[in-house]
Short mmCIF file of C-alpha atoms in Angstrom, two decimals:
data_model
loop_
_atom_site.label_atom_id
_atom_site.label_comp_id
_atom_site.label_asym_id
_atom_site.label_seq_id
_atom_site.Cartn_x
_atom_site.Cartn_y
_atom_site.Cartn_z
CA GLY N 261 0.16 0.80 0.03
CA ALA N 262 0.63 3.97 0.13
CA VAL N 263 2.31 4.09 -3.11
CA VAL N 264 2.74 7.08 -5.91
CA SER N 265 3.46 6.99 -8.78
CA GLN N 266 4.93 9.61 -11.39
CA HIS N 267 4.89 10.75 -15.28
CA PRO N 268 7.28 11.09 -16.57
CA SER N 269 10.51 9.91 -14.71
CA TRP N 270 12.81 12.00 -17.18
CA VAL N 271 12.38 14.77 -19.94
CA ILE N 272 14.61 16.92 -21.67
CA CYS N 273 13.36 19.78 -23.13
CA LYS N 274 14.35 23.13 -24.78
CA SER N 275 14.74 26.36 -22.67
CA GLY N 276 11.29 28.52 -22.78
CA THR N 277 9.70 25.99 -23.45
CA SER N 278 6.94 24.71 -20.30
CA VAL N 279 7.44 21.32 -18.85
CA LYS N 280 4.02 19.02 -16.62
CA ILE N 281 5.17 16.44 -14.07
CA GLU N 282 2.67 14.33 -13.18
CA CYS N 283 2.02 12.95 -9.59
CA ARG N 284 -0.68 9.93 -8.16
CA SER N 285 -1.16 8.28 -5.13
CA LEU N 286 -2.46 4.62 -6.65
CA ASP N 287 -3.51 2.89 -3.42
CA PHE N 288 -5.46 6.19 -0.70
CA GLN N 289 -6.87 9.76 -1.55
CA ALA N 290 -4.28 12.96 -0.56
CA THR N 291 -5.58 15.63 0.16
CA THR N 292 -2.76 16.63 0.34
CA MET N 293 1.13 16.12 -1.57
CA PHE N 294 4.26 17.73 -1.43
CA TRP N 295 6.54 18.68 -4.50
CA TYR N 296 10.06 18.58 -3.67
CA ARG N 297 13.26 18.94 -5.22
CA GLN N 298 16.42 17.94 -4.97
CA PHE N 299 20.17 18.76 -6.72
CA PRO N 300 22.90 16.39 -6.51
CA LYS N 301 24.29 15.05 -3.07
CA GLN N 302 21.69 17.53 -1.31
CA SER N 303 18.92 17.38 0.63
CA LEU N 304 15.70 17.09 -0.24
CA MET N 305 14.35 20.44 -0.17
CA LEU N 306 10.73 21.52 -0.56
CA MET N 307 8.86 23.80 -2.85
CA ALA N 308 5.32 23.68 -2.01
CA THR N 309 2.10 21.65 -0.42
CA SER N 310 -0.24 21.47 -2.63
CA ASN N 311 -3.90 21.37 -1.41
CA GLU N 312 -6.41 19.58 -2.88
CA GLY N 313 -8.90 22.37 -4.89
CA SER N 314 -7.12 25.02 -2.66
CA LYS N 315 -4.18 27.05 -3.70
CA ALA N 316 -0.87 26.21 -3.21
CA THR N 317 1.64 26.87 -0.90
CA TYR N 318 4.68 27.82 -1.94
CA GLU N 319 8.08 27.90 0.37
CA GLN N 320 9.95 30.92 0.62
CA GLY N 321 12.21 31.30 -2.20
CA VAL N 322 10.26 29.55 -4.28
CA GLU N 323 8.67 31.39 -7.49
CA LYS N 324 4.94 30.21 -7.93
CA ASP N 325 4.75 31.81 -11.65
CA LYS N 326 7.10 29.49 -12.46
CA PHE N 327 6.51 26.01 -10.56
CA LEU N 328 2.58 25.57 -11.10
CA ILE N 329 0.78 23.69 -9.33
CA ASN N 330 -2.59 22.27 -9.31
CA HIS N 331 -4.33 19.17 -7.10
CA ALA N 332 -7.20 18.89 -8.97
CA SER N 333 -8.01 14.88 -7.00
CA LEU N 334 -7.41 13.36 -4.48
CA THR N 335 -4.98 11.01 -6.43
CA LEU N 336 -3.54 13.61 -8.41
CA SER N 337 -1.15 17.03 -8.62
CA THR N 338 0.60 18.35 -11.38
CA LEU N 339 3.83 20.84 -11.54
CA THR N 340 4.15 22.89 -13.83
CA VAL N 341 8.03 24.63 -15.18
CA THR N 342 7.16 27.42 -17.02
CA SER N 343 9.40 28.77 -18.90
CA ALA N 344 12.43 25.49 -18.46
CA HIS N 345 16.08 27.01 -18.34
CA PRO N 346 18.94 25.36 -17.63
CA GLU N 347 19.02 26.37 -13.93
CA ASP N 348 16.18 24.08 -13.33
CA SER N 349 17.59 21.76 -14.53
CA SER N 350 17.18 19.20 -11.56
CA PHE N 351 15.42 15.73 -9.65
CA TYR N 352 11.80 16.61 -8.85
CA ILE N 353 10.37 14.82 -6.54
CA CYS N 354 6.77 14.40 -5.18
CA SER N 355 5.43 12.77 -2.13
CA ALA N 356 1.53 11.82 0.31
CA SER N 357 0.78 10.90 3.18
CA PRO N 358 -1.97 8.85 3.46
CA ALA N 359 -3.18 10.10 7.16
CA GLY N 360 -2.73 13.37 5.47
CA GLY N 361 -1.10 16.94 6.07
CA PRO N 362 2.44 16.71 6.44
CA GLY N 363 3.93 13.64 8.62
CA GLU N 364 4.80 10.02 7.36
CA GLN N 365 5.38 10.66 3.84
CA PHE N 366 5.65 8.68 1.03
CA PHE N 367 7.45 8.95 -2.27
CA GLY N 368 6.91 8.82 -6.09
CA PRO N 369 10.07 7.54 -8.48
CA GLY N 370 10.32 10.87 -8.64
CA THR N 371 11.14 12.89 -12.63
CA ARG N 372 14.89 14.18 -14.15
CA LEU N 373 14.42 17.23 -15.45
CA THR N 374 17.56 18.48 -18.35
CA VAL N 375 16.75 21.53 -19.77
CA LEU N 376 18.94 22.32 -22.65
CA GLU W 178 16.58 27.14 13.94
CA ASP W 179 15.31 23.91 13.13
CA GLN W 180 18.33 21.49 11.54
CA VAL W 181 19.00 17.91 10.93
CA THR W 182 22.34 16.74 10.39
CA GLN W 183 23.81 13.19 9.11
CA SER W 184 26.76 11.70 9.41
CA PRO W 185 28.81 10.47 8.86
CA GLU W 186 28.16 11.35 5.48
CA ALA W 187 29.34 8.65 3.57
CA LEU W 188 30.22 4.95 4.77
CA ARG W 189 32.28 2.52 3.58
CA LEU W 190 31.72 -0.80 4.87
CA GLN W 191 32.78 -5.05 4.41
CA GLU W 192 29.65 -7.48 4.19
CA GLY W 193 29.04 -8.25 7.54
CA GLU W 194 30.47 -5.59 8.95
CA SER W 195 27.70 -4.12 11.66
CA SER W 196 28.07 0.03 11.98
CA SER W 197 25.87 2.45 12.40
CA LEU W 198 24.62 6.46 10.71
CA ASN W 199 23.42 9.19 12.54
CA CYS W 200 21.17 11.79 12.64
CA SER W 201 21.10 14.74 15.44
CA TYR W 202 18.54 17.53 15.13
CA THR W 203 17.02 20.39 16.82
CA VAL W 204 14.25 21.06 16.95
CA SER W 205 11.44 23.34 18.19
CA GLY W 206 9.38 19.99 19.61
CA LEU W 207 9.58 16.82 17.62
CA ARG W 208 6.58 15.02 16.07
CA GLY W 209 8.33 12.37 14.46
CA LEU W 210 10.96 11.70 12.32
CA PHE W 211 11.66 9.45 9.76
CA TRP W 212 14.03 7.20 7.86
CA TYR W 213 14.17 6.60 3.86
CA ARG W 214 16.42 4.57 1.77
CA GLN W 215 17.40 6.52 -1.35
CA ASP W 216 18.88 4.67 -4.32
CA PRO W 217 20.03 6.35 -7.34
CA GLY W 218 17.64 7.74 -9.25
CA LYS W 219 14.91 7.42 -7.08
CA GLY W 220 12.60 8.37 -4.74
CA PRO W 221 12.93 7.58 -1.22
CA GLU W 222 11.77 4.53 0.00
CA PHE W 223 10.08 4.83 4.25
CA LEU W 224 11.82 2.61 6.72
CA PHE W 225 10.89 3.74 10.14
CA THR W 226 8.94 6.35 11.94
CA LEU W 227 9.89 7.22 15.63
CA TYR W 228 8.15 9.58 17.94
CA SER W 229 10.09 9.32 21.47
CA ALA W 230 12.90 8.98 22.88
CA GLY W 231 13.32 5.57 24.09
CA GLU W 232 11.64 4.04 20.89
CA GLU W 233 12.98 1.66 18.73
CA LYS W 234 12.02 -0.03 15.98
CA GLU W 235 13.06 -2.98 13.08
CA LYS W 236 12.67 -4.10 10.08
CA GLU W 237 15.23 -7.04 8.60
CA ARG W 238 18.31 -5.78 9.22
CA LEU W 239 18.14 -2.12 10.19
CA LYS W 240 17.76 -0.64 14.07
CA ALA W 241 16.70 2.55 14.00
CA THR W 242 16.50 4.21 17.56
CA LEU W 243 15.67 7.41 19.05
CA THR W 244 16.44 9.54 21.41
CA LYS W 245 16.27 13.41 22.79
CA LYS W 246 19.11 14.81 20.50
CA GLU W 247 19.30 12.76 17.53
CA SER W 248 18.56 8.82 16.50
CA PHE W 249 20.89 6.27 14.56
CA LEU W 250 20.42 3.89 12.57
CA HIS W 251 22.46 0.39 13.02
CA ILE W 252 22.74 -1.93 10.16
CA THR W 253 23.62 -5.29 11.49
CA ALA W 254 25.33 -7.55 8.95
CA PRO W 255 25.06 -5.42 6.74
CA LYS W 256 24.36 -7.21 2.51
CA PRO W 257 25.26 -5.89 -1.08
CA GLU W 258 22.07 -5.52 -1.54
CA ASP W 259 21.90 -2.42 1.58
CA SER W 260 24.28 0.08 0.07
CA ALA W 261 22.38 3.42 -0.54
CA THR W 262 22.30 6.88 0.54
CA TYR W 263 19.58 6.46 4.02
CA LEU W 264 17.54 10.05 4.76
CA CYS W 265 16.78 11.48 8.45
CA ALA W 266 14.01 13.49 7.97
CA VAL W 267 11.85 15.21 10.98
CA GLN W 268 8.67 16.67 11.68
CA ALA W 269 8.87 19.43 13.88
CA GLY W 270 5.84 20.95 16.34
CA SER W 271 4.02 19.49 19.48
CA ARG W 272 2.47 16.17 18.48
CA ASP W 273 -1.28 17.93 19.68
CA TYR W 274 -1.69 20.62 17.61
CA GLY W 275 -4.43 19.84 15.40
CA GLY W 276 -3.22 21.87 12.26
CA SER W 277 -0.94 21.11 9.19
CA GLN W 278 2.64 22.54 10.52
CA GLY W 279 5.24 20.52 10.62
CA ASN W 280 6.51 19.97 7.65
CA LEU W 281 9.76 17.99 6.66
CA ILE W 282 13.10 18.96 7.21
CA PHE W 283 15.71 16.41 5.80
CA GLY W 284 19.10 15.87 6.29
CA LYS W 285 22.12 15.74 3.12
CA GLY W 286 21.95 11.68 3.62
CA THR W 287 24.26 9.10 4.44
CA LYS W 288 25.40 6.86 1.18
CA LEU W 289 26.59 3.59 2.64
CA SER W 290 28.43 1.36 -0.02
CA VAL W 291 28.95 -2.80 1.35
CA LYS W 292 31.99 -4.41 -0.30
CA PRO W 293 31.15 -7.97 -1.10
#
C-alpha cells in the first residue's frame, strides 16, 4: 500500500518551453501532496505543498509563477515548470501522506528534468 | 532554527561489518523522525517512523533508535544490496497541535557502500 507514481520519469526540453510533471497516489486519497527538488548530493528541499481544491503553499524563495501546481483531485497533483531554463534542471520528487498532513510521507520515483 | 545533521556523509563497509548511521537534530518540539532509503535516481523509500525518545523500530538488518537529540540507524551484518543513501527527516512542532504545520526537514543523507 501507499504507492505514489510520477510521470514522466525523465524529460529533456529546450530552454523556454514548459514541462508538466504528474504525481498520482495509486491506492489512497491524498488531500495534500508535496513537491520537492533535489540537487546532486543535496537534501530534498520542499518547494510547495499542494492542497486539493485550493491554492498551493509555496516555500520561501520558490517562484509560484514559474512552478505552477494544480491539485485537481484527491489522487492527482501536477507541477508545471514554465519557461524552463538550464538552472531548472534538477530531480523533482512528489510525496503524499495517507494520513494527511506532512507526517509520514511516501514518495514517488522522481522526475529528472534536463533543460538544454 | 530547525536543523538536521547526518553523519558520516559516506560510509564504506565490508559485507557483514555492522555499523551505525547518526542523525542529530535541533527542532522546536519533535512530532516525528523518519528514516528513508534512497537509491540513485529514485525517490526515497520509507523505512521507519519514531515519535518519542526510547522508541526503537526494526526491519530485517536495520534498527532505528531515538533519543531526545539524535537517532541512530544500526545496520547489522550488511549485504551489498543495502548500499544506498539513507535519509533522515524530522517533523517539528507539538504533536498536540492539530494543524498542518511542521513540514519535513531532511538531512543531506549518508551514502552507504557495502562491498562483498
